[in-house]
Coordinates of C-alpha atoms in Angstrom, one line a residue:
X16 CA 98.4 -116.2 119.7
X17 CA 100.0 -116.5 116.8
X18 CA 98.7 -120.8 116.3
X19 CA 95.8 -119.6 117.0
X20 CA 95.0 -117.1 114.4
X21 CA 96.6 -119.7 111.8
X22 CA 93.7 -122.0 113.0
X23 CA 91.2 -120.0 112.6
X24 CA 92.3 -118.9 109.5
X25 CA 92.5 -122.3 108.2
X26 CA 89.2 -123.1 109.5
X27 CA 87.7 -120.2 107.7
X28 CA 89.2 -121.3 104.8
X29 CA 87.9 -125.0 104.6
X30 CA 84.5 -123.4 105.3
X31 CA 84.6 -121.1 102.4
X32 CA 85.8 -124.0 100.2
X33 CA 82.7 -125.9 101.0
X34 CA 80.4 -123.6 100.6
X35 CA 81.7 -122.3 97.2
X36 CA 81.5 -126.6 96.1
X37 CA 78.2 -126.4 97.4
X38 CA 77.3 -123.4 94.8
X39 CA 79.1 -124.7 92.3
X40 CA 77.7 -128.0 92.6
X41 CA 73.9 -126.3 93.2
X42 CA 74.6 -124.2 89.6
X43 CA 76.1 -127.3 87.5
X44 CA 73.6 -129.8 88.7
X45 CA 71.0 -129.3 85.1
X46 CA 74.1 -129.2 83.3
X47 CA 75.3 -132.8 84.3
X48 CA 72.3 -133.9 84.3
X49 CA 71.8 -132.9 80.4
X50 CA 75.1 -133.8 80.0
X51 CA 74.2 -137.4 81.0
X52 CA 71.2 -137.8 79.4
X53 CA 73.2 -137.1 76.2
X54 CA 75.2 -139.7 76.8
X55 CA 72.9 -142.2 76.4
X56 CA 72.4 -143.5 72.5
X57 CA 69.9 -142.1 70.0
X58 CA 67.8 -145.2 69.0
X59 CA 64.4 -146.3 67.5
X60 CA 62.6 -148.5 69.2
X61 CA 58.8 -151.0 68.2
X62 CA 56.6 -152.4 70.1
X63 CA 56.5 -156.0 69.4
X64 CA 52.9 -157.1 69.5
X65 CA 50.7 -160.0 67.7
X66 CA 49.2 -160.1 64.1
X67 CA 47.9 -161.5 61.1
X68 CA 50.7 -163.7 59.5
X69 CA 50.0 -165.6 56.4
X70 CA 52.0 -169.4 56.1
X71 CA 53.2 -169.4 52.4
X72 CA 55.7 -170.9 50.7
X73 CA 57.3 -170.2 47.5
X74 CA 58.6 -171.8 44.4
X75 CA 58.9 -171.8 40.6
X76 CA 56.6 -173.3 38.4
X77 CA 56.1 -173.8 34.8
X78 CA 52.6 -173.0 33.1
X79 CA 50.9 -176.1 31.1
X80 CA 47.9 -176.5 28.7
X81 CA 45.3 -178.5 30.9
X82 CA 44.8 -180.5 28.1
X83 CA 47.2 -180.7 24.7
X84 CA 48.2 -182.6 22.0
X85 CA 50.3 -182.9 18.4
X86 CA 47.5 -183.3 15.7
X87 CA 49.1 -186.3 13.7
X88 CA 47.9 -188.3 10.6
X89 CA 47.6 -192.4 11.3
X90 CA 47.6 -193.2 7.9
X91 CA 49.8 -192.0 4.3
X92 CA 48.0 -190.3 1.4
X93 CA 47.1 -187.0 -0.1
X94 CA 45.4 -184.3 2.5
X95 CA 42.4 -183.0 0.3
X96 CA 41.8 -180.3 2.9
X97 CA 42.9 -178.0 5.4
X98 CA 40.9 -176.4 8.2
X99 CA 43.6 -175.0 10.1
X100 CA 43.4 -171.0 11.2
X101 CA 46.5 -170.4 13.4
X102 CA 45.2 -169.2 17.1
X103 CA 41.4 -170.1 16.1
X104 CA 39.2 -172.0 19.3
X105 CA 37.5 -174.4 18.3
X106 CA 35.4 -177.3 19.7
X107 CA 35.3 -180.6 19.8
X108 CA 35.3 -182.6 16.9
X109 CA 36.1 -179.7 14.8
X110 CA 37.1 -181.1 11.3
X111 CA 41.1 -179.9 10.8
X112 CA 41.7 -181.9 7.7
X113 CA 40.8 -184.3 5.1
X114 CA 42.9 -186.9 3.6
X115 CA 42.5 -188.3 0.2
X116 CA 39.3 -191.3 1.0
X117 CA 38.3 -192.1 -2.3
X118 CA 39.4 -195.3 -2.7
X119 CA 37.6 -196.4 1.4
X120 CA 34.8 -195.0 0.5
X121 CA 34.4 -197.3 -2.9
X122 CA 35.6 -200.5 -0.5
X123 CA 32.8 -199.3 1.9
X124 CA 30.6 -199.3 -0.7
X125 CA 31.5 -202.6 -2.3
X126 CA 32.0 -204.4 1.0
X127 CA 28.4 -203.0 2.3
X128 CA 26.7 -204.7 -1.3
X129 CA 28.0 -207.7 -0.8
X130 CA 27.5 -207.9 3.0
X131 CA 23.7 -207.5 2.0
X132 CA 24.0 -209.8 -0.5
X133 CA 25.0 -212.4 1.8
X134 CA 22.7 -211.9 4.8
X135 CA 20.0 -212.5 2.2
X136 CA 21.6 -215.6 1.0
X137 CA 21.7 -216.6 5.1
X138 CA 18.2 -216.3 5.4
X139 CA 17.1 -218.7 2.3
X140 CA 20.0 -221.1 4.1
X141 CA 18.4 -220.8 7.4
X142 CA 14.9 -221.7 5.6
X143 CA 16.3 -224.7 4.1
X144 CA 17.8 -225.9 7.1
X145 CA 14.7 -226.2 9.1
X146 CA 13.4 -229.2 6.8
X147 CA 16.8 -230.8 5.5
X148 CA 19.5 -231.9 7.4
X149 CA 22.4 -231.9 5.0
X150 CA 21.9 -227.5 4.8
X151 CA 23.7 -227.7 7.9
X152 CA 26.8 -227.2 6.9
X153 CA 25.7 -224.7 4.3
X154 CA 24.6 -222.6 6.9
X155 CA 27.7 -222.7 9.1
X156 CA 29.6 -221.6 5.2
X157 CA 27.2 -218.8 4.8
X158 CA 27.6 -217.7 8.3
X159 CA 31.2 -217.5 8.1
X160 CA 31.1 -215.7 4.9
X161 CA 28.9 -213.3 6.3
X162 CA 30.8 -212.9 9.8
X163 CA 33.8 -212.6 7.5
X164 CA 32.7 -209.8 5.1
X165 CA 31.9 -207.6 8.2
X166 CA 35.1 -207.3 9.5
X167 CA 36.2 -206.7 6.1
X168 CA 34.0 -203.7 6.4
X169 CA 34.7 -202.5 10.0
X170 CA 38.1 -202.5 9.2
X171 CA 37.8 -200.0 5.9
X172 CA 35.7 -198.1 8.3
X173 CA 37.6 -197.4 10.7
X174 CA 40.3 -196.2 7.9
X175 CA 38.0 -194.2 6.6
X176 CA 37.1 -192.8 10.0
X177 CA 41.5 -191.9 10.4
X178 CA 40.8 -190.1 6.8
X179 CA 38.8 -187.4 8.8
X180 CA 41.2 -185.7 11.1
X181 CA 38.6 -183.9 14.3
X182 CA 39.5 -182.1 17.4
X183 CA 40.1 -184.7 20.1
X184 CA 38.4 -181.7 22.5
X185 CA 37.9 -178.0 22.6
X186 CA 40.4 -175.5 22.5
X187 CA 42.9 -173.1 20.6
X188 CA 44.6 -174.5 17.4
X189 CA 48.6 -174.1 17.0
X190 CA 51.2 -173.2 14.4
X191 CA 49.9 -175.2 10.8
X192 CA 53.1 -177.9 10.0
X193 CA 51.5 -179.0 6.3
X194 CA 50.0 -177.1 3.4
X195 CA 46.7 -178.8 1.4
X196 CA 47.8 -180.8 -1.4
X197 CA 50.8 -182.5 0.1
X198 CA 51.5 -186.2 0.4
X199 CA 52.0 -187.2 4.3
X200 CA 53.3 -189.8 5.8
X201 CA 51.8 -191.9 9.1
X202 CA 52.6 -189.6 12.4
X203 CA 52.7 -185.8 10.6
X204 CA 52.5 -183.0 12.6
X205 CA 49.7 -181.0 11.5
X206 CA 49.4 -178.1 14.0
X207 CA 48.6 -178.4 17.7
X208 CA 45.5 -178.3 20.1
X209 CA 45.7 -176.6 23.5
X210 CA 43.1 -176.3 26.1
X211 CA 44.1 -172.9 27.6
X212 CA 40.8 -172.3 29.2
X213 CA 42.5 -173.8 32.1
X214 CA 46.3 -173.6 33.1
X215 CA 48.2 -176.5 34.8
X216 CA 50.2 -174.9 36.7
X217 CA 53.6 -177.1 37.9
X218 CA 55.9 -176.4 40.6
X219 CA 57.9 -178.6 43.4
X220 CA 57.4 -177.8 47.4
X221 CA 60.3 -179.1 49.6
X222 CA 59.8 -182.1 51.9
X223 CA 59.3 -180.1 54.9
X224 CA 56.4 -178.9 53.8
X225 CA 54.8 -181.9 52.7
X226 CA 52.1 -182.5 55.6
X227 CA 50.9 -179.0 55.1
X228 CA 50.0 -179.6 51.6
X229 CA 46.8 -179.9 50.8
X230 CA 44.5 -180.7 47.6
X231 CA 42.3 -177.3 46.8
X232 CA 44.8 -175.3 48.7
X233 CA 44.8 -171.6 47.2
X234 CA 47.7 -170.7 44.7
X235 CA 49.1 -167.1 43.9
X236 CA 51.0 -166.8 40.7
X237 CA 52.7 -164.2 38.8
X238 CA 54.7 -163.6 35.8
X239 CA 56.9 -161.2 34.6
X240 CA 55.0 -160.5 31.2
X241 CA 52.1 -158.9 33.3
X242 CA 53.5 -156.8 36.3
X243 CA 51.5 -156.4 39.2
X244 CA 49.1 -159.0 38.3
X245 CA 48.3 -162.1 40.2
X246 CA 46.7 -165.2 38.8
X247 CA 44.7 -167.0 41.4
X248 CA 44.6 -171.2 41.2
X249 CA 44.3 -174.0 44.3
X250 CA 46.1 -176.9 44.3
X251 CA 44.9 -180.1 42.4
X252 CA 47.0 -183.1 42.5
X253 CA 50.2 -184.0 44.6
X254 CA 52.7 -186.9 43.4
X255 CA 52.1 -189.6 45.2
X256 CA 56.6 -189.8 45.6
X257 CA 59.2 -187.5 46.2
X258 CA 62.8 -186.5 43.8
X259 CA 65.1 -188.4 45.9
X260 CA 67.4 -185.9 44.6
X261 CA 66.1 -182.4 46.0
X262 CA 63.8 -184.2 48.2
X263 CA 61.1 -182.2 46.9
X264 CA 57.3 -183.1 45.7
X265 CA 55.7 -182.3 42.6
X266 CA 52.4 -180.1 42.7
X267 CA 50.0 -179.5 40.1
X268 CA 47.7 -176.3 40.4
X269 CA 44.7 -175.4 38.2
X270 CA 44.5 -171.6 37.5
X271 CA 41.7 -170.3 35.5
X272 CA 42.8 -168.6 32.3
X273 CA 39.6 -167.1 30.8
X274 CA 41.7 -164.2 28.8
X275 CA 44.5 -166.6 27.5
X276 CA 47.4 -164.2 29.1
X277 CA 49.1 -167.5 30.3
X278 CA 50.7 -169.4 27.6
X279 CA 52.3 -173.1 28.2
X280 CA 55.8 -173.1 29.0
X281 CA 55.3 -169.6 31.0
X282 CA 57.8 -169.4 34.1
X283 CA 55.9 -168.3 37.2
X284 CA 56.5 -167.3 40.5
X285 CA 54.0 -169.5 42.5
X286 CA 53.4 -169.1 46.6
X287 CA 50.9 -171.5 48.0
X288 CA 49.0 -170.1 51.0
X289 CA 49.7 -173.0 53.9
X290 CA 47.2 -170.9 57.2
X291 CA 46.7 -167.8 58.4
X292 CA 48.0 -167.3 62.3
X293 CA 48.1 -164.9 65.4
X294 CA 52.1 -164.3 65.5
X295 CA 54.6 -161.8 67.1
X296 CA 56.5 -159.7 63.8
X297 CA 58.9 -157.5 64.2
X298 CA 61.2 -155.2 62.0
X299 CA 64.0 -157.3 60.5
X300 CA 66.0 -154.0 61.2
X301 CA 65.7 -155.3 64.7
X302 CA 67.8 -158.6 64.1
X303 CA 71.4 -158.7 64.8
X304 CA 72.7 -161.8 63.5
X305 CA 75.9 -163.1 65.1
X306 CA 77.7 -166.5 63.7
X307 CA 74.5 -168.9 63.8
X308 CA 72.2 -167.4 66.1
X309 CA 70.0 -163.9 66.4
X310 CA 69.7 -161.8 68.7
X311 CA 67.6 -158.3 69.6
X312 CA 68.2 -155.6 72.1
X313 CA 65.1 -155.2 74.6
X314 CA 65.0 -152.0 76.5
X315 CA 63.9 -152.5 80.2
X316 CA 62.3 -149.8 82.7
X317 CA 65.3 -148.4 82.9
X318 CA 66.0 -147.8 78.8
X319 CA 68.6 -150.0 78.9
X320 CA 69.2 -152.4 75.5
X321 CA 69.5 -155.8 77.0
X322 CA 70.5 -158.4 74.2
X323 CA 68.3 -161.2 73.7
X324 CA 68.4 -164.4 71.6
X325 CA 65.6 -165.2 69.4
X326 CA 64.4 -168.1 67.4
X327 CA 63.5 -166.5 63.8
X328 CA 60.1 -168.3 62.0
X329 CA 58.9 -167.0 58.2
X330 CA 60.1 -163.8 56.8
X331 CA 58.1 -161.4 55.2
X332 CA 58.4 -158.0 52.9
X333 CA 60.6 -155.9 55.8
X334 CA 59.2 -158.2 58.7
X335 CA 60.5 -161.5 60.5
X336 CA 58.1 -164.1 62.7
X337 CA 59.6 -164.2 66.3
X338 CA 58.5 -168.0 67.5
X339 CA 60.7 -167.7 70.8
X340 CA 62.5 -165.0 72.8
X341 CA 60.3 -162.1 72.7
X342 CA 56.3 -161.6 74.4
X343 CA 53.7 -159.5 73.5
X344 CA 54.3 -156.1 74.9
X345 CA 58.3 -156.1 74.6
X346 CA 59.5 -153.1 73.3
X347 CA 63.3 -153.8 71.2
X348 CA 65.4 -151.2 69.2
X349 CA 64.8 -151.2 65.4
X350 CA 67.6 -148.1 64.5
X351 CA 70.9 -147.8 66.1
X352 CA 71.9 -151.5 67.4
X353 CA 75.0 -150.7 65.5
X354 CA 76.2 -148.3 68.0
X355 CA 74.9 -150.0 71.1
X356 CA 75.9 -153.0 73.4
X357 CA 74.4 -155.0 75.7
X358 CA 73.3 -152.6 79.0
X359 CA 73.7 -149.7 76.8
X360 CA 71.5 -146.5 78.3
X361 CA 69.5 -145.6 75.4
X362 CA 67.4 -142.7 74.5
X363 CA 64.0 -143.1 72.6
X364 CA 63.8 -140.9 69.4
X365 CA 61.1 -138.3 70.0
X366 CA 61.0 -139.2 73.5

């Protein structure tokens, strides 16, 4: 009687045991369920999906007058006069300066007389040779003398003509080297001539660009003497050869400078536009690099970060080209890959 009582005791026992688990279980169920969903890590996540991407690349470059020279003298004498007014525009064949020309001007002069003279004296010859013979050789003498004297005077001329110092073509005069009244020498500086109504803009592109470039290609160019502002240009000549140093090319770009704000010798920050494409970007918060590779987490149905390798493509301000790895449509964490691993549970901020 006795076993049997301890039995049933027992038995009531286990019974009472399971049905207080079952409670407890019943009452703490929401609990560990919160309890597990905060567990899982706190994360921002992006859809990754197609657009707009602009192919640029970027350089230096170094502004240059389209067109600019060193006004110099080609001759040694006095300069009579001075038409030089520092930062003035002026046009083509402008008169800058004067040289002393006195003394070709009397030689013109002289030389002109007697070259008259002489082409008279070739005509009475010519006359004369039609009816005697032996005036043949007077008219090959008077021929020469005549042929002879007008060199003579083309070449005073054309010293005369370096006397007169013009504007080889329009644009804005330099510093002034001389002062009127001095004596100068063959190859003086007087001032320079810049054609600033255009900018030749110079800048080198790598070699892995090369078969991208293009003549008329568009140009963007700033400097940091005007803030903000972008100077727009296209492409105008590419170097026929390569630096087989930096294995780099040499561009030339024309950008319009209708205000003068760029100045020869300027440093620029030049991008040339290469095409315009459909292409996956992402936040380049989403990148983990690790040694030479990169890598993203991808959450799946199940909000677990699932680390992926990608192959990065251009970079841009706060966003990266994906060219392999990811589709349209993916969704990868942009916050938090710090505290997550591969087949983390994750938990959508705001979500």
């Amino acid at each position: 009687m006795t076993q049997k009582n301890s039995r049933l005791i027992w038995v009531l026992l286990i019974g009472m045991s399971a049905f207080v688990a079952y409670l407890f279980s019943q009452n703490q169920s929401p609990e560990e369920e919160q309890k597990a969903k905060n567990s899982a890590t706190l994360v921002n996540t992006q859809v990754v999906s197609l657009s707009s991407l602009v192919r640029q690349v970027s350089s230096l470059g170094t502004a240059l007058a389209n067109q600019s020279v060193h006004i110099v003298t080609n001759t040694s004498d006095y300069l009579t006069e001075l038409h030089i007014r520092e930062g003035q525009r002026v046009e083509k064949d402008h008169l800058i300066a004067q040289l002393n020309d006195v003394e070709e001007r009397a030689r013109v002069a002289e030389l002109s007389a007697t070259l008259l003279d002489q082409k008279r004296q070739l005509d009475r010859v010519k006359n004369l040779a039609r009816t005697q013979a032996t005036a043949q050789s007077l008219l090959d003498e008077q021929q020469t003398r005549v042929k002879t004297t007008q060199a003579q005077l083309d070449a005073v001329k054309a010293r005369l003509n370096e006397m007169t110092i013009r504007a080889p073509f329009a644009g804005v005069l330099g510093l002034r080297q001389v002062s009127e009244g001095a004596y100068l020498t063959a190859g003086t500086v007087l001032t320079t001539l810049d054609d600033l109504n255009l900018i030749r803009l110079e800048f080198s592109v790598a070699e892995y660009y090369l078969a991208q470039l293009k003549a008329g290609m568009a140009v963007n160019a700033s400097s940091v003497a005007y803030p903000g502002q972008v100077f727009k240009g296209e492409i105008k000549a590419i170097d026929t050869r390569l630096d087989p140093i930096t294995r780099s090319v040499k561009v030339h770009a024309l950008v319009p400078n209708g205000q003068l704000e760029l100045r020869p010798g300027m440093l620029l920050n030049v991008s040339v536009i290469l095409d315009e494409v459909q292409a996956l970007q992402i936040s380049e918060k989403a990148i983990v690099p690790l040694q030479n590779k990169h890598y993203v987490f991808v959450v799946n149905k199940d909000n677990n970060a699932i680390q992926t390798e990608v192959q990065l493509g251009q970079r841009m301000s706060g966003l990266v080209e994906i060219i392999s790895g990811l589709n349209a449509g993916d969704e990868v964490v942009i916050e938090g890959t710090t505290k997550i691993r591969s087949g983390s549970l994750i938990t959508k901020v705001g979500q």
